[in-house]
Amino acid sequence: MKYAITAATGHFGQLAYHYLQELVAVKDIVVIARNIEKARELFAGADVREADYDDKSSMTRAFSGVDRVLFISSQPGGPVPRETQHQNVVAALVANNVSFVAYTSFAQADKSISALASDHLVTEHALVASGLPYSLLRNNWYLENEMGFITAGASQHATSYWASGRAGWALEREYAEAAIKVLVSDSPKAIYEFSGPANDYESLGLALAQATQEKITVTKETLADYVTTLEKGGLPHDLATMFASFQSPIDEGSLAIISTDLADILGRDLTPLPTALKEILARN
C-alpha cells in the first residue's frame, strides 16, 4: 500500500508525515511537493516526487502507483485560482484511479456563508463526481491561527479582537493526526466535521491568562479600531486589514460548529485550551 501526502513541505504536511511514518513504513510513503530539494531534506527515506497543483501533468505523474492520498488544500490568492488547482489534482487522482482520497476542506462547506468555503465546496463536488472513494475533512480553526492574539496577550498582558462569534479551536497537530487516522482507516466516513469545542475570544483570553498565570486585559474593538490597533503595532494598512479579515468567519458564525468527530477519530479528549496555549507559547 502506497500512501501519498500532497503539499508535504507545508506545516500541515510535515505534521501529517510525522504521524503517518509512525503507522506505516517510510518506504511506503510518497511525499509530493513543489520544492523537491526542501522535501528531500525533510523526508529522508521517503519517495519524494516533484509536482505542482498548477500543472495537472506533474500531479498525474506524481500519483503513479499511489493507493491512498491525503490531499491538502492549497493557499488561496496565487496566480492560478485555487479552484483550478484543485480540479487539476482531482483529475490527476482520477487518471491514476487511486483507491481513496482524504481532502482537507472547510467547516460545513456545504452550508457555510464564508467566502473561504466556496473553493472547498467546488472541490468537494469534484471529488463526489469523480467516483473515487473519499473523505471530506472539514477542518475548523487551528489555534495557531490566533498567534497575534496569543503573543500580544502573553508579552504585553493586553490583547484585543473584533469578532463576536465562536470558533472550534484545536491544535493544528490534532487536525493533522486526525487526517492520518482517516487516511489509514479501513472504514472511514464520507464527511468529518473536525472541530474543538466552540469558544469565543473572551474564553480564549481567560484560557491564555490561565496558561501564562498572568492577568491579561482582553478588549473587544470595532473592526475599524482593530485594524488601527494592528497598524499601531507596526503593520501596514493593507496587511492589517488582511489580518483582521481572518476573524470574519468567526464573526459570521461559520465556525460555531458542534461536533465530536475530531476527538472521536483521535480516540481521546482534545488538549484543553490552557494546555494547548502553553504548548504554542513554548515553541514560539
Short mmCIF file of C-alpha atoms in Angstrom, two decimals:
data_model
loop_
_atom_site.label_atom_id
_atom_site.label_comp_id
_atom_site.label_asym_id
_atom_site.label_seq_id
_atom_site.Cartn_x
_atom_site.Cartn_y
_atom_site.Cartn_z
CA MET A 1 0.00 0.00 0.00
CA LYS A 2 1.38 3.39 -1.04
CA TYR A 3 0.27 6.49 0.86
CA ALA A 4 0.81 9.98 -0.54
CA ILE A 5 0.74 13.40 1.10
CA THR A 6 0.40 16.41 -1.18
CA ALA A 7 1.80 19.87 -0.32
CA ALA A 8 4.02 17.93 2.05
CA THR A 9 6.55 20.66 2.87
CA GLY A 10 3.87 22.92 4.37
CA HIS A 11 3.38 22.91 8.12
CA PHE A 12 0.29 20.70 7.99
CA GLY A 13 2.01 18.35 5.56
CA GLN A 14 5.03 17.97 7.80
CA LEU A 15 2.83 17.19 10.78
CA ALA A 16 0.86 14.68 8.73
CA TYR A 17 4.06 12.96 7.61
CA HIS A 18 5.20 12.73 11.24
CA TYR A 19 2.04 10.85 12.19
CA LEU A 20 1.95 8.69 9.06
CA GLN A 21 5.50 7.41 9.48
CA GLU A 22 4.52 6.23 12.96
CA LEU A 23 1.89 3.95 11.39
CA VAL A 24 3.38 2.73 8.11
CA ALA A 25 6.86 2.04 6.74
CA VAL A 26 8.63 5.13 5.37
CA LYS A 27 9.28 3.25 2.12
CA ASP A 28 5.52 3.16 1.60
CA ILE A 29 5.11 6.94 1.88
CA VAL A 30 5.12 9.23 -1.16
CA VAL A 31 5.61 12.92 -0.43
CA ILE A 32 4.62 15.37 -3.14
CA ALA A 33 5.94 18.93 -3.16
CA ARG A 34 6.86 21.80 -5.47
CA ASN A 35 10.23 22.29 -3.75
CA ILE A 36 11.87 18.92 -4.18
CA GLU A 37 15.16 19.97 -2.53
CA LYS A 38 13.35 21.01 0.64
CA ALA A 39 11.28 17.83 0.56
CA ARG A 40 14.35 15.64 0.29
CA GLU A 41 15.85 17.37 3.32
CA LEU A 42 12.69 16.98 5.37
CA PHE A 43 11.67 13.45 4.40
CA ALA A 44 14.76 11.28 4.19
CA GLY A 45 13.92 7.76 3.07
CA ALA A 46 10.52 8.61 1.66
CA ASP A 47 9.62 8.53 -2.02
CA VAL A 48 9.84 12.24 -2.88
CA ARG A 49 8.12 13.44 -6.04
CA GLU A 50 8.05 16.91 -7.55
CA ALA A 51 4.67 18.26 -8.64
CA ASP A 52 2.69 21.49 -8.66
CA TYR A 53 -1.06 21.96 -8.31
CA ASP A 54 -0.82 24.43 -11.20
CA ASP A 55 0.34 21.61 -13.51
CA LYS A 56 -2.08 18.70 -13.98
CA SER A 57 0.51 16.62 -15.84
CA SER A 58 3.00 16.81 -12.99
CA MET A 59 0.32 15.79 -10.48
CA THR A 60 -0.71 12.88 -12.70
CA ARG A 61 2.87 11.63 -12.77
CA ALA A 62 3.26 12.12 -9.02
CA PHE A 63 0.25 9.91 -8.19
CA SER A 64 1.52 6.98 -10.25
CA GLY A 65 1.32 3.77 -8.23
CA VAL A 66 -0.26 5.52 -5.25
CA ASP A 67 -3.19 3.92 -3.42
CA ARG A 68 -4.34 6.39 -0.76
CA VAL A 69 -3.87 10.18 -0.81
CA LEU A 70 -4.05 12.96 1.75
CA PHE A 71 -4.99 15.91 -0.46
CA ILE A 72 -4.05 19.07 1.45
CA SER A 73 -5.79 22.15 0.10
CA SER A 74 -3.67 24.93 -1.36
CA GLN A 75 -3.50 28.51 -0.13
CA PRO A 76 -5.77 30.94 -2.00
CA GLY A 77 -4.51 34.04 -3.74
CA GLY A 78 -1.94 32.54 -6.12
CA PRO A 79 -1.64 33.29 -9.84
CA VAL A 80 -3.71 30.18 -10.62
CA PRO A 81 -7.12 30.16 -8.86
CA ARG A 82 -7.40 27.58 -6.11
CA GLU A 83 -10.50 26.14 -7.78
CA THR A 84 -8.43 25.39 -10.90
CA GLN A 85 -5.54 23.98 -8.86
CA HIS A 86 -7.83 21.61 -7.02
CA GLN A 87 -9.56 20.48 -10.20
CA ASN A 88 -6.11 19.63 -11.56
CA VAL A 89 -5.46 17.46 -8.52
CA VAL A 90 -8.81 15.68 -8.75
CA ALA A 91 -8.24 14.98 -12.45
CA ALA A 92 -4.82 13.52 -11.62
CA LEU A 93 -6.34 11.33 -8.89
CA VAL A 94 -8.93 10.03 -11.35
CA ALA A 95 -6.28 9.37 -14.02
CA ASN A 96 -4.48 7.12 -11.55
CA ASN A 97 -7.65 5.53 -10.16
CA VAL A 98 -6.44 5.92 -6.57
CA SER A 99 -8.30 3.79 -4.05
CA PHE A 100 -9.05 6.57 -1.53
CA VAL A 101 -8.55 10.31 -1.03
CA ALA A 102 -8.94 12.39 2.14
CA TYR A 103 -9.32 16.10 1.43
CA THR A 104 -8.80 18.96 3.92
CA SER A 105 -11.89 21.09 3.48
CA PHE A 106 -13.67 23.89 5.37
CA ALA A 107 -16.14 23.68 8.24
CA GLN A 108 -19.63 22.85 6.95
CA ALA A 109 -18.52 23.79 3.44
CA ASP A 110 -21.91 22.87 2.01
CA LYS A 111 -23.73 25.34 4.29
CA SER A 112 -21.15 28.00 5.08
CA ILE A 113 -21.60 31.64 4.06
CA SER A 114 -17.85 32.23 4.38
CA ALA A 115 -16.02 33.30 1.24
CA LEU A 116 -13.34 30.81 2.25
CA ALA A 117 -15.74 27.91 1.76
CA SER A 118 -16.53 28.38 -1.92
CA ASP A 119 -13.40 26.82 -3.45
CA HIS A 120 -13.60 23.96 -0.98
CA LEU A 121 -17.20 23.25 -1.93
CA VAL A 122 -16.24 23.15 -5.62
CA THR A 123 -13.51 20.65 -4.74
CA GLU A 124 -15.91 18.56 -2.66
CA HIS A 125 -18.32 18.40 -5.59
CA ALA A 126 -15.48 17.39 -7.92
CA LEU A 127 -14.47 14.56 -5.59
CA VAL A 128 -18.04 13.32 -5.30
CA ALA A 129 -18.43 13.41 -9.10
CA SER A 130 -15.10 11.62 -9.59
CA GLY A 131 -16.46 8.31 -8.34
CA LEU A 132 -13.38 7.82 -6.16
CA PRO A 133 -13.81 6.76 -2.54
CA TYR A 134 -13.25 9.86 -0.40
CA SER A 135 -13.46 11.51 2.99
CA LEU A 136 -14.03 15.23 3.38
CA LEU A 137 -12.10 16.54 6.38
CA ARG A 138 -13.94 19.75 7.18
CA ASN A 139 -11.45 21.46 9.45
CA ASN A 140 -12.42 24.22 11.83
CA TRP A 141 -9.86 26.80 13.04
CA TYR A 142 -6.33 25.94 14.08
CA LEU A 143 -5.47 27.53 17.42
CA GLU A 144 -2.23 28.67 15.79
CA ASN A 145 -4.32 30.97 13.57
CA GLU A 146 -4.61 33.22 16.63
CA MET A 147 -0.90 33.88 17.06
CA GLY A 148 -1.40 37.65 17.08
CA PHE A 149 -3.96 37.44 19.88
CA ILE A 150 -1.85 34.92 21.80
CA THR A 151 1.53 36.63 21.57
CA ALA A 152 0.14 40.09 22.33
CA GLY A 153 -1.57 38.78 25.42
CA ALA A 154 1.44 36.81 26.61
CA SER A 155 4.02 39.57 26.02
CA GLN A 156 2.03 42.74 26.69
CA HIS A 157 -0.61 41.38 29.10
CA ALA A 158 -3.20 43.01 26.85
CA THR A 159 -4.80 41.81 23.64
CA SER A 160 -7.86 42.56 21.52
CA TYR A 161 -10.26 41.17 18.95
CA TRP A 162 -13.31 42.30 16.98
CA ALA A 163 -15.30 39.18 16.07
CA SER A 164 -18.31 38.29 18.21
CA GLY A 165 -18.78 34.65 17.27
CA ARG A 166 -17.23 31.37 18.32
CA ALA A 167 -14.69 29.01 16.78
CA GLY A 168 -13.84 25.35 17.32
CA TRP A 169 -10.17 25.98 18.09
CA ALA A 170 -7.84 22.99 18.38
CA LEU A 171 -4.13 22.47 17.79
CA GLU A 172 -3.05 22.05 14.17
CA ARG A 173 -1.23 18.86 15.10
CA GLU A 174 -4.53 17.37 16.30
CA TYR A 175 -6.15 18.07 12.94
CA ALA A 176 -3.12 16.56 11.16
CA GLU A 177 -3.11 13.43 13.31
CA ALA A 178 -6.83 13.00 12.69
CA ALA A 179 -6.29 13.33 8.94
CA ILE A 180 -3.78 10.49 9.02
CA LYS A 181 -6.06 8.31 11.12
CA VAL A 182 -8.71 8.76 8.45
CA LEU A 183 -6.17 8.09 5.68
CA VAL A 184 -5.26 4.68 7.10
CA SER A 185 -8.74 3.77 8.29
CA ASP A 186 -10.41 0.62 6.99
CA SER A 187 -13.88 2.19 7.08
CA PRO A 188 -13.70 5.99 7.00
CA LYS A 189 -16.80 8.19 6.94
CA ALA A 190 -17.53 10.33 3.90
CA ILE A 191 -17.65 13.54 5.92
CA TYR A 192 -15.95 14.59 9.14
CA GLU A 193 -16.66 17.91 10.84
CA PHE A 194 -13.37 18.28 12.68
CA SER A 195 -13.64 20.85 15.45
CA GLY A 196 -12.73 21.59 19.00
CA PRO A 197 -15.36 22.85 21.46
CA ALA A 198 -16.84 26.16 20.30
CA ASN A 199 -15.34 29.08 22.26
CA ASP A 200 -15.32 32.85 21.90
CA TYR A 201 -12.43 35.28 22.28
CA GLU A 202 -13.36 36.08 25.86
CA SER A 203 -12.97 32.39 26.72
CA LEU A 204 -9.71 32.27 24.76
CA GLY A 205 -8.44 35.23 26.76
CA LEU A 206 -9.32 33.53 30.05
CA ALA A 207 -7.51 30.39 28.90
CA LEU A 208 -4.48 32.48 27.96
CA ALA A 209 -4.45 34.08 31.41
CA GLN A 210 -4.56 30.61 32.93
CA ALA A 211 -1.78 29.39 30.66
CA THR A 212 0.53 32.32 31.44
CA GLN A 213 -0.61 32.78 35.05
CA GLU A 214 -0.80 36.49 34.32
CA LYS A 215 -3.63 38.98 34.39
CA ILE A 216 -4.44 39.76 30.77
CA THR A 217 -6.73 42.53 29.62
CA VAL A 218 -8.87 41.44 26.69
CA THR A 219 -10.66 44.19 24.77
CA LYS A 220 -13.37 43.87 22.14
CA GLU A 221 -12.98 46.54 19.47
CA THR A 222 -14.81 47.51 16.33
CA LEU A 223 -13.32 46.17 13.13
CA ALA A 224 -12.01 49.63 12.23
CA ASP A 225 -10.42 50.10 15.64
CA TYR A 226 -8.89 46.65 15.49
CA VAL A 227 -7.24 47.50 12.17
CA THR A 228 -5.92 50.69 13.76
CA THR A 229 -4.52 48.67 16.68
CA LEU A 230 -2.67 46.41 14.26
CA GLU A 231 -1.30 49.45 12.44
CA LYS A 232 -0.05 50.90 15.72
CA GLY A 233 1.72 47.59 16.22
CA GLY A 234 3.67 48.19 13.02
CA LEU A 235 1.60 46.55 10.28
CA PRO A 236 0.97 48.43 7.01
CA HIS A 237 -2.71 49.21 6.43
CA ASP A 238 -3.28 46.53 3.75
CA LEU A 239 -1.62 43.85 5.85
CA ALA A 240 -3.52 44.94 8.96
CA THR A 241 -6.78 44.73 7.02
CA MET A 242 -5.90 41.26 5.79
CA PHE A 243 -5.04 40.03 9.30
CA ALA A 244 -8.27 41.50 10.65
CA SER A 245 -10.23 39.64 7.96
CA PHE A 246 -9.07 36.32 9.43
CA GLN A 247 -11.68 36.81 12.15
CA SER A 248 -14.53 37.21 9.65
CA PRO A 249 -15.53 33.50 9.58
CA ILE A 250 -15.81 33.65 13.37
CA ASP A 251 -17.90 36.81 13.39
CA GLU A 252 -20.31 35.50 10.75
CA GLY A 253 -20.86 32.25 12.66
CA SER A 254 -19.23 29.91 10.15
CA LEU A 255 -17.02 28.23 12.76
CA ALA A 256 -19.52 27.78 15.61
CA ILE A 257 -19.69 24.04 14.95
CA ILE A 258 -20.81 21.44 17.45
CA SER A 259 -19.13 18.13 16.61
CA THR A 260 -17.15 15.41 18.40
CA ASP A 261 -15.65 14.00 15.19
CA LEU A 262 -12.13 15.23 15.95
CA ALA A 263 -11.98 13.75 19.45
CA ASP A 264 -13.72 10.60 18.25
CA ILE A 265 -11.22 9.86 15.46
CA LEU A 266 -8.28 10.62 17.78
CA GLY A 267 -9.77 8.35 20.43
CA ARG A 268 -9.13 10.84 23.22
CA ASP A 269 -10.15 14.22 24.54
CA LEU A 270 -8.66 17.23 22.78
CA THR A 271 -5.95 19.23 24.51
CA PRO A 272 -7.62 21.77 26.85
CA LEU A 273 -7.19 25.37 25.72
CA PRO A 274 -4.82 26.46 28.54
CA THR A 275 -2.56 23.46 27.96
CA ALA A 276 -2.65 23.95 24.20
CA LEU A 277 -1.75 27.63 24.60
CA LYS A 278 1.20 26.70 26.83
CA GLU A 279 2.39 24.34 24.09
CA ILE A 280 2.17 27.05 21.46
CA LEU A 281 3.98 29.61 23.61
CA ALA A 282 6.74 27.12 24.46
CA ARG A 283 7.61 26.69 20.77
CA ASN A 284 7.46 30.37 19.83
#
